[in-house]
């Protein structure tokens, strides 16, 4: 390995230490009618991740919604891909995955780095106010991942919340047209204001956009390239009483294939 | 290894916060001073990580051949991120692809098995392992034990299994001295007969020393050169010629009573063959990677000790009669004939057997 490559590899993986994104990677974003689509779960950074095998006891919800029909995604435990379904090819398919909470404890410095990395400065301030900055960060975290697969025509169904605890919901079908991506972040079915939202381009993860949701939880991105994008956001709240953690994080993600459009090669 | 994943997930489910990925590592430490690790992981994910880290365009779905072709030049980068340390000292790894499968059925997983290997320093007591190419939690199994490692973190030191601890330099020397000696006494009947053939030629010490020296120098040369891969001759050629050498020295003992000028040269030539024979045995025994030269020299010294013991035993047995007028008639000739017969029998057996 050439020295610069080593350096960049080390940096890439060092950055991954604190926070791991989670998203859905289907075998195709453009299924035809009757096609079997495998649904891969990924954990990683910079839109490069490890496959996560299906782990039944940790799944809260794993469904696909095609038009009005919602069905559970079948799969074999402990295998990657985590599940599969048959595309109906008509409407856009929305896949949703929600995990049960897991516990993690990080040293104080690492926890604070991760909070800063995710735009959760208000939690840093809250810890300081509570005199907890020197204490390890103890949190429970849950995944709230979605993916939109292009259908035969634009679908309004993709604009409906699926009821995940923290969720990225587009205002329109992002797999059609060339308009900027507009959406909102919803926590417990209500708009989440002031949340950092990021967009990462699959083919070139160095293309990364960042914004914050407004008072109504709305945000928008002018996606500069056609292709697969990951939109992601992390919510953090006080952990429920009775858990051994002080904080609870919810990791929302949305993956989809943005079509070429004017100004978007 | 992949069949272990369901069980591992079940065992680990309650204990680990980060998602458990598909990467699995099985590490072995061998008594010969080497470690090997079989790393099973997702091939496209591995390639994408390497590509992104190197600033290369990220590949999409590929078949097995294309994945292998793209991964091959990046294996040194993988090796640099397989971090095995013995008592804190890094053991550089080399990595090769052992298997790579990409099923056409999208509901089945693709996987690559990487074989990593390196050397274990002498006296090592414990090792740590880190693999810098994973974000998820994965299982490392070693000596029947499973430890869980979070992402690119380093595992806590794992004590080397007693059986796997590489021997010390002194232990290697002792072990190969004994092996060399035993290869002559009691296991090396053909070499014993050849040494006896040298001993029986004459009752004078100097001719015996001249032959033994020629034989020793010769077999030391070819033993070393063969073990280092400089020379190579099939055992199908070497073994019959060793038998011929036994028959030759014994027959010459019958027809000659003194050291002919060519005899040391002939013994030297036969010594070259015997050295290749020793090398064949030593190769079967194996030489420790970290102590190759000490083991080689020790083995040779053990062989020398065995040869000298044969001569000393022979001298102790018949030395008192060597000045008797009947010594040649009643000892040298019958013993040499017997040795020649055995040598000829072996020659035929090894040639056509």
XYZ file of C-alpha atoms in Angstrom:
618
model
C 0.000 0.000 0.000
C 1.311 3.455 -0.842
C 1.736 5.759 2.146
C -1.060 8.203 1.162
C -3.476 5.317 0.743
C -2.579 3.995 4.178
C -3.220 7.378 5.637
C -6.567 7.729 3.965
C -7.568 4.200 4.978
C -6.591 4.877 8.550
C -8.584 8.104 8.579
C -11.593 6.485 7.023
C -11.722 3.734 9.601
C -10.782 5.970 12.481
C -13.806 8.093 11.650
C -15.905 4.982 11.854
C -14.981 4.290 15.424
C -17.518 6.600 16.969
C -20.618 6.298 14.849
C -21.869 3.679 12.495
C -24.575 4.493 9.996
C -27.184 1.911 9.119
C -29.063 1.637 5.871
C -30.875 -0.683 3.490
C -29.256 -1.856 0.248
C -31.674 -3.797 -1.968
C -30.357 -5.964 -4.800
C -31.971 -3.491 -7.194
C -33.634 -0.073 -6.923
C -35.585 -0.753 -10.107
C -37.435 -4.046 -9.703
C -39.617 -5.384 -12.456
C -42.874 -7.139 -11.871
C -42.367 -10.558 -10.303
C -38.699 -9.984 -9.578
C -37.270 -11.307 -6.322
C -35.584 -8.440 -4.509
C -33.112 -9.254 -1.773
C -32.877 -6.746 1.048
C -29.444 -6.208 2.537
C -28.899 -4.352 5.793
C -25.639 -2.431 6.072
C -23.722 -0.899 8.936
C -20.788 1.355 8.191
C -19.593 4.779 7.330
C -19.381 6.912 4.221
C -21.980 4.670 2.608
C -19.532 1.773 2.718
C -20.636 -0.913 5.084
C -20.675 -4.442 6.304
C -23.627 -6.699 5.593
C -25.721 -7.312 8.693
C -27.316 -10.735 8.733
C -30.916 -11.095 9.784
C -31.083 -11.294 13.556
C -34.658 -12.204 14.437
C -34.671 -11.310 18.130
C -33.443 -7.789 17.295
C -36.032 -6.987 14.632
C -38.869 -4.705 15.721
C -40.366 -4.358 12.270
C -39.222 -5.384 8.794
C -41.806 -4.739 6.090
C -42.282 -3.714 2.489
C -45.153 -1.502 1.377
C -46.125 -1.637 -2.283
C -49.040 0.669 -3.019
C -51.439 0.086 -0.181
C -50.231 -3.398 0.599
C -47.835 -3.896 3.463
C -46.267 -7.285 4.086
C -43.524 -8.581 6.331
C -40.190 -9.310 4.692
C -39.303 -12.975 4.960
C -35.792 -14.200 5.397
C -33.587 -16.758 6.984
C -32.161 -15.953 10.362
C -28.422 -15.340 10.560
C -28.033 -14.908 6.817
C -27.231 -12.037 4.510
C -29.271 -10.786 2.703
C -31.561 -10.222 5.642
C -34.724 -10.790 3.619
C -36.387 -10.805 0.258
C -39.730 -10.081 -1.348
C -41.382 -10.227 -4.746
C -41.853 -6.861 -6.448
C -45.248 -6.127 -7.924
C -43.652 -3.668 -10.337
C -46.562 -1.249 -10.273
C -46.088 1.189 -7.435
C -42.908 2.230 -5.706
C -41.903 -0.177 -2.958
C -40.979 1.244 0.415
C -38.940 -1.037 2.669
C -38.816 -0.266 6.372
C -36.646 -1.814 9.040
C -36.761 -0.987 12.735
C -34.561 -2.645 15.292
C -35.077 -3.146 18.992
C -32.831 -1.030 21.181
C -29.258 -2.116 21.917
C -27.013 -0.815 24.639
C -23.593 0.712 24.061
C -21.151 2.490 26.334
C -18.402 4.745 25.021
C -15.583 6.527 26.855
C -16.423 10.173 27.535
C -14.134 11.610 24.854
C -15.313 9.195 22.171
C -18.929 9.770 23.092
C -18.522 13.508 22.771
C -16.705 13.133 19.429
C -19.577 11.058 18.142
C -22.174 13.553 19.373
C -20.341 16.353 17.605
C -20.014 14.230 14.448
C -23.787 13.701 14.392
C -24.624 17.337 15.070
C -25.900 16.601 18.569
C -24.247 19.568 20.264
C -27.349 20.063 22.408
C -26.604 16.718 24.079
C -23.022 17.825 24.751
C -24.460 20.942 26.386
C -26.964 18.868 28.364
C -24.214 16.563 29.635
C -22.167 19.566 30.661
C -25.142 21.036 32.473
C -25.672 17.760 34.315
C -21.973 17.476 35.172
C -21.642 14.300 33.100
C -19.024 15.338 30.528
C -16.294 13.273 32.159
C -18.516 10.207 32.482
C -18.741 7.474 29.840
C -21.621 7.883 27.431
C -24.220 5.177 28.006
C -26.953 4.941 25.461
C -29.431 2.617 23.887
C -29.762 2.919 20.136
C -32.294 1.746 17.569
C -32.226 1.686 13.765
C -35.030 3.182 11.679
C -34.049 2.511 8.050
C -36.075 2.908 4.883
C -35.465 2.421 1.162
C -37.580 3.444 -1.819
C -37.568 1.238 -4.908
C -38.691 2.861 -8.118
C -42.073 1.794 -9.451
C -43.724 2.171 -12.826
C -44.877 5.662 -11.925
C -44.346 8.230 -9.199
C -46.069 7.160 -6.014
C -47.662 9.325 -3.384
C -47.429 6.390 -0.985
C -43.738 7.128 -0.378
C -44.731 10.445 1.198
C -46.720 8.738 3.966
C -44.975 8.035 7.284
C -44.656 4.348 8.062
C -44.774 4.848 11.791
C -41.099 4.388 12.641
C -40.097 6.162 15.840
C -37.754 8.467 13.918
C -38.324 8.698 10.223
C -37.264 10.539 7.098
C -40.299 11.152 4.915
C -39.993 12.685 1.432
C -42.516 15.277 0.282
C -42.584 13.710 -3.167
C -41.374 10.515 -4.851
C -37.600 11.175 -5.157
C -37.221 8.403 -7.753
C -39.062 10.504 -10.326
C -38.335 13.975 -11.675
C -35.442 16.235 -11.048
C -36.706 18.490 -8.305
C -34.576 18.986 -5.216
C -35.112 16.377 -2.578
C -37.548 17.809 -0.051
C -38.569 15.962 3.052
C -39.093 16.131 6.771
C -37.853 14.332 9.808
C -40.498 12.982 12.137
C -39.986 11.848 15.699
C -42.840 9.982 17.353
C -45.146 11.135 14.514
C -44.378 14.825 15.091
C -41.977 17.059 13.136
C -38.441 17.163 14.558
C -36.982 20.692 14.262
C -33.279 21.563 14.270
C -32.076 18.081 13.406
C -28.941 17.622 11.335
C -29.706 15.754 8.115
C -26.992 14.549 5.740
C -26.993 13.208 2.213
C -24.207 10.910 0.956
C -23.713 9.815 -2.644
C -23.071 6.073 -3.058
C -20.659 6.156 -5.980
C -18.601 8.904 -4.461
C -19.115 9.170 -0.698
C -16.961 12.281 -0.577
C -19.987 14.025 -2.112
C -21.810 14.807 1.110
C -24.423 17.442 1.850
C -25.540 18.591 5.256
C -28.397 20.721 6.544
C -30.700 21.130 9.524
C -34.443 20.708 9.632
C -36.512 23.835 10.116
C -39.151 24.470 12.761
C -41.583 22.140 10.933
C -38.974 19.418 10.535
C -38.583 20.202 6.825
C -35.331 20.151 4.920
C -34.189 19.998 1.295
C -31.169 19.017 -0.761
C -30.334 19.915 -4.337
C -28.794 16.543 -5.159
C -25.985 17.263 -7.636
C -25.677 13.765 -9.109
C -28.029 11.062 -10.317
C -27.633 7.741 -8.570
C -28.117 6.127 -5.206
C -28.247 8.477 -2.224
C -28.372 7.937 1.494
C -30.240 10.537 3.559
C -29.637 10.119 7.272
C -30.246 11.758 10.616
C -29.737 10.871 14.278
C -32.134 11.833 17.053
C -31.092 11.624 20.699
C -33.308 11.871 23.712
C -33.264 10.936 27.368
C -33.292 7.191 27.819
C -36.459 5.744 29.341
C -36.380 5.194 33.054
C -35.390 1.714 34.007
C -32.819 1.360 31.261
C -29.198 1.361 32.326
C -28.469 4.188 29.856
C -28.755 7.943 30.149
C -29.454 8.524 26.462
C -31.374 6.946 23.652
C -30.488 7.441 19.982
C -32.623 6.741 16.944
C -30.874 6.376 13.591
C -33.053 7.220 10.624
C -31.934 6.567 7.055
C -33.449 6.576 3.604
C -31.870 5.148 0.452
C -33.157 5.648 -3.080
C -31.939 6.060 -6.661
C -32.279 9.664 -7.862
C -32.911 9.776 -11.638
C -30.874 11.954 -14.028
C -32.369 15.398 -14.535
C -31.415 18.831 -15.745
C -28.433 19.949 -13.691
C -28.093 16.461 -12.250
C -25.878 14.286 -14.478
C -17.153 -21.613 9.415
C -20.203 -20.001 7.831
C -22.370 -22.665 9.437
C -21.301 -21.317 12.806
C -22.936 -17.933 12.210
C -26.453 -18.799 13.423
C -25.053 -20.209 16.651
C -22.679 -17.297 17.092
C -25.515 -14.799 16.567
C -27.617 -16.578 19.132
C -24.820 -16.641 21.700
C -23.827 -13.050 21.055
C -27.239 -11.469 20.686
C -27.563 -10.396 24.268
C -23.947 -9.486 24.820
C -23.082 -7.097 21.992
C -24.301 -3.681 21.198
C -23.004 -3.166 17.691
C -24.533 -5.109 14.872
C -22.926 -8.450 14.208
C -21.719 -8.589 10.635
C -20.874 -11.508 8.414
C -17.120 -11.393 8.989
C -15.664 -14.346 10.863
C -12.045 -15.082 11.690
C -10.543 -18.421 12.647
C -6.956 -18.115 13.821
C -4.471 -20.927 14.420
C -0.969 -20.810 15.832
C 1.187 -23.683 14.710
C 4.013 -25.340 16.599
C 6.371 -24.663 13.701
C 6.353 -20.944 14.447
C 3.633 -19.729 12.090
C 0.112 -18.369 12.484
C -2.688 -18.570 9.955
C -6.046 -16.830 9.952
C -9.002 -17.689 7.781
C -11.047 -14.512 7.320
C -14.498 -14.968 5.829
C -16.153 -11.730 4.773
C -18.389 -10.097 2.174
C -16.355 -9.586 -1.030
C -18.053 -6.516 -2.502
C -18.104 -4.771 0.859
C -14.384 -5.505 1.248
C -13.636 -4.211 -2.246
C -15.712 -1.041 -1.731
C -13.906 -0.228 1.530
C -10.539 -0.600 -0.155
C -11.655 1.435 -3.162
C -13.072 4.289 -1.108
C -10.012 4.344 1.141
C -7.751 4.512 -1.910
C -9.831 7.195 -3.594
C -10.880 4.836 -6.385
C -14.366 4.732 -7.932
C -16.642 2.395 -6.038
C -17.568 -0.808 -7.905
C -21.118 -2.028 -8.208
C -22.269 -5.633 -8.349
C -19.623 -7.893 -9.913
C -19.309 -11.587 -10.679
C -16.751 -13.748 -8.897
C -14.099 -13.445 -11.597
C -14.285 -9.669 -11.762
C -14.266 -9.381 -7.962
C -11.206 -11.607 -7.718
C -9.427 -9.578 -10.394
C -10.173 -6.299 -8.615
C -9.296 -7.612 -5.154
C -6.010 -9.272 -6.124
C -3.925 -6.080 -6.493
C -5.424 -4.696 -3.265
C -4.438 -7.673 -1.096
C -1.268 -5.974 0.238
C -3.576 -3.254 1.608
C -5.710 -5.920 3.266
C -2.550 -7.484 4.716
C -1.503 -4.149 6.208
C -4.832 -4.001 8.070
C -4.597 -7.543 9.482
C -2.812 -6.631 12.687
C -1.559 -9.627 14.679
C 0.792 -8.905 17.569
C 2.657 -11.360 19.747
C 3.465 -9.879 23.136
C 2.994 -6.462 21.545
C 5.295 -7.076 18.566
C 3.627 -6.889 15.160
C 3.797 -9.943 12.926
C 3.419 -8.730 9.313
C 0.806 -10.710 7.428
C 0.577 -11.910 3.891
C -2.905 -12.472 2.466
C -4.225 -14.619 -0.361
C -7.715 -15.400 -1.620
C -8.622 -18.973 -0.740
C -12.205 -18.943 -2.036
C -14.649 -16.479 -3.522
C -18.281 -17.184 -4.346
C -20.946 -14.935 -5.784
C -24.155 -16.934 -6.260
C -26.405 -15.946 -9.139
C -29.340 -16.335 -6.729
C -29.593 -12.927 -4.997
C -31.125 -14.503 -1.913
C -27.874 -16.361 -1.200
C -24.842 -14.638 0.313
C -21.609 -13.903 -1.500
C -18.417 -14.494 0.443
C -14.665 -14.450 0.134
C -12.296 -16.455 2.303
C -8.934 -14.796 2.821
C -5.989 -16.779 4.102
C -3.680 -14.594 6.165
C -0.434 -15.898 7.588
C 2.683 -14.749 9.390
C 5.363 -15.934 11.766
C 5.297 -16.336 15.519
C 8.373 -15.115 17.374
C 10.089 -17.611 19.712
C 8.952 -17.514 23.332
C 5.717 -15.706 22.440
C 3.146 -16.025 25.206
C 0.064 -14.187 23.968
C -1.307 -12.457 20.899
C -3.813 -9.791 19.975
C -5.800 -9.453 16.764
C -7.309 -6.479 14.994
C -8.840 -6.318 11.533
C -9.130 -2.789 10.234
C -11.662 -3.546 7.522
C -14.852 -4.103 9.405
C -17.407 -1.810 11.022
C -19.450 -4.510 12.676
C -18.869 -6.908 15.533
C -17.286 -10.189 14.487
C -16.194 -13.450 16.049
C -12.587 -14.549 16.337
C -12.198 -18.219 17.159
C -8.936 -19.583 18.450
C -8.132 -22.862 20.160
C -11.806 -23.650 20.691
C -12.529 -20.241 22.172
C -14.625 -17.434 20.638
C -14.051 -13.775 21.385
C -16.119 -10.898 20.014
C -14.342 -7.919 18.520
C -16.068 -4.606 17.873
C -15.188 -3.192 14.450
C -11.530 -2.369 14.064
C -10.805 -2.654 17.793
C -8.032 -4.870 19.092
C -9.018 -7.896 21.135
C -7.615 -8.419 24.615
C -4.433 -10.546 24.676
C -5.159 -14.221 24.164
C -2.691 -16.655 25.730
C -1.116 -19.018 23.248
C -2.244 -22.590 23.625
C 0.494 -24.648 25.268
C 0.708 -26.979 22.296
C 0.959 -24.057 19.898
C 3.743 -22.174 21.613
C 6.735 -22.151 19.324
C 9.824 -23.757 20.824
C 12.727 -21.610 21.961
C 15.970 -21.482 19.953
C 17.639 -23.822 22.487
C 14.720 -26.245 22.234
C 14.939 -26.200 18.438
C 18.689 -26.950 18.538
C 18.211 -29.789 21.003
C 15.280 -31.196 19.063
C 17.095 -31.228 15.718
C 20.352 -32.558 17.206
C 18.391 -35.534 18.469
C 16.537 -35.894 15.169
C 19.822 -35.876 13.246
C 21.402 -38.421 15.560
C 18.361 -40.680 15.439
C 18.307 -40.488 11.688
C 21.611 -42.426 11.817
C 21.162 -44.397 15.017
C 18.941 -46.373 15.043
C 16.863 -45.350 11.994
C 19.486 -44.976 9.257
C 20.541 -48.530 8.447
C 21.708 -47.586 4.955
C 23.911 -44.805 6.322
C 25.191 -47.117 9.086
C 26.213 -49.713 6.495
C 27.953 -47.056 4.429
C 29.912 -45.838 7.498
C 30.810 -49.429 8.375
C 32.003 -49.873 4.799
C 34.322 -46.907 5.305
C 35.486 -48.264 8.655
C 36.223 -51.775 7.387
C 38.525 -50.757 4.536
C 41.623 -50.332 6.628
C 42.904 -50.756 10.160
C 44.731 -47.415 10.046
C 43.124 -44.296 11.519
C 44.212 -41.705 8.948
C 42.478 -43.308 5.900
C 39.305 -43.661 7.942
C 39.463 -39.978 8.946
C 40.122 -38.941 5.332
C 36.998 -40.783 4.155
C 34.789 -39.620 7.014
C 35.877 -36.013 6.421
C 35.166 -36.260 2.681
C 31.769 -37.820 3.398
C 30.890 -35.193 6.041
C 31.868 -32.217 3.913
C 29.973 -33.581 0.926
C 26.706 -34.373 2.667
C 26.787 -31.063 4.547
C 27.025 -29.230 1.218
C 24.093 -30.970 -0.450
C 21.986 -30.992 2.710
C 22.251 -27.210 2.933
C 21.864 -26.563 -0.782
C 18.869 -28.882 -1.060
C 17.116 -27.371 1.954
C 17.613 -23.875 0.544
C 16.244 -25.067 -2.783
C 19.482 -24.492 -4.715
C 19.760 -28.091 -5.880
C 17.101 -30.686 -6.301
C 17.209 -34.320 -7.312
C 14.321 -36.747 -7.177
C 14.411 -39.318 -4.380
C 13.738 -41.910 -7.076
C 17.278 -41.187 -8.282
C 18.938 -40.414 -4.947
C 17.756 -43.448 -2.977
C 18.918 -46.155 -5.450
C 22.280 -44.367 -5.811
C 22.721 -44.343 -2.032
C 22.184 -48.121 -2.099
C 24.734 -48.409 -4.932
C 27.213 -46.406 -2.862
C 26.875 -48.887 -0.006
C 27.476 -51.813 -2.330
C 30.431 -50.037 -3.957
C 32.405 -49.301 -0.774
C 31.760 -52.814 0.522
C 32.891 -54.507 -2.735
C 35.987 -52.321 -2.852
C 36.778 -53.463 0.708
C 36.800 -57.042 -0.582
C 39.028 -56.383 -3.587
C 41.374 -53.843 -2.007
C 43.316 -53.704 1.243
C 44.403 -50.120 1.198
C 43.071 -46.623 0.555
C 43.276 -46.006 -3.182
C 43.817 -42.388 -4.238
C 40.349 -42.161 -5.781
C 38.517 -43.587 -2.739
C 38.082 -40.251 -0.846
C 36.803 -38.658 -4.081
C 34.319 -41.488 -4.580
C 33.224 -41.260 -0.953
C 32.855 -37.473 -1.424
C 30.626 -38.058 -4.447
C 28.535 -40.574 -2.530
C 28.422 -38.106 0.363
C 26.733 -35.636 -1.944
C 23.986 -38.193 -2.566
C 23.599 -39.011 1.123
C 23.218 -35.270 1.841
C 20.251 -35.150 -0.514
C 18.821 -38.161 1.275
C 19.176 -36.375 4.613
C 17.465 -33.346 3.109
C 14.521 -35.485 2.027
C 14.069 -36.668 5.597
C 14.522 -33.176 7.003
C 11.950 -31.800 4.609
C 9.452 -34.371 5.840
C 10.209 -33.381 9.424
C 9.882 -29.700 8.573
C 12.033 -26.824 9.713
C 10.688 -24.059 11.958
C 10.313 -20.789 10.009
C 11.919 -18.662 12.670
C 14.894 -20.996 13.289
C 15.645 -22.469 9.902
C 19.457 -22.253 9.997
C 19.956 -23.366 13.626
C 17.690 -26.361 12.992
C 19.575 -27.253 9.784
C 23.003 -27.008 11.421
C 21.793 -28.905 14.492
C 20.402 -31.697 12.356
C 23.697 -31.987 10.506
C 25.665 -32.037 13.762
C 23.316 -34.748 15.027
C 24.051 -36.769 11.892
C 27.794 -36.322 12.502
C 27.417 -37.436 16.086
C 25.525 -40.487 14.871
C 28.238 -41.364 12.346
C 31.026 -40.993 14.904
C 29.060 -43.145 17.320
C 28.759 -45.857 14.661
C 32.544 -45.787 14.127
C 33.190 -45.753 17.883
C 30.878 -48.742 18.427
C 32.477 -50.612 15.529
C 35.948 -49.853 16.905
C 34.884 -50.982 20.377
C 33.458 -54.203 18.925
C 36.302 -55.323 16.642
C 39.105 -52.867 17.392
C 40.913 -55.377 19.604
C 41.221 -57.784 16.665
C 42.334 -55.359 13.988
C 46.000 -56.352 14.312
C 45.246 -60.071 14.167
C 46.237 -61.829 10.906
C 42.739 -63.298 10.512
C 40.964 -59.957 10.970
C 40.595 -59.301 7.263
C 39.652 -62.845 6.367
C 37.166 -63.423 9.182
C 35.767 -59.904 9.755
C 36.363 -57.492 6.874
C 35.572 -59.755 3.939
C 32.448 -61.495 5.352
C 31.073 -58.218 6.779
C 31.785 -56.364 3.523
C 30.167 -59.126 1.486
C 27.083 -58.942 3.658
C 26.973 -55.167 3.321
C 27.482 -55.398 -0.451
C 24.664 -57.941 -0.713
C 22.328 -55.697 1.190
C 23.443 -52.683 -0.880
C 22.830 -54.532 -4.137
C 19.467 -55.799 -2.937
C 18.418 -52.270 -2.007
C 19.719 -50.944 -5.318
C 17.456 -53.321 -7.218
C 14.563 -52.842 -4.830
C 14.722 -49.032 -4.954
C 15.234 -48.999 -8.694
C 12.393 -51.331 -9.584
C 10.355 -51.462 -6.400
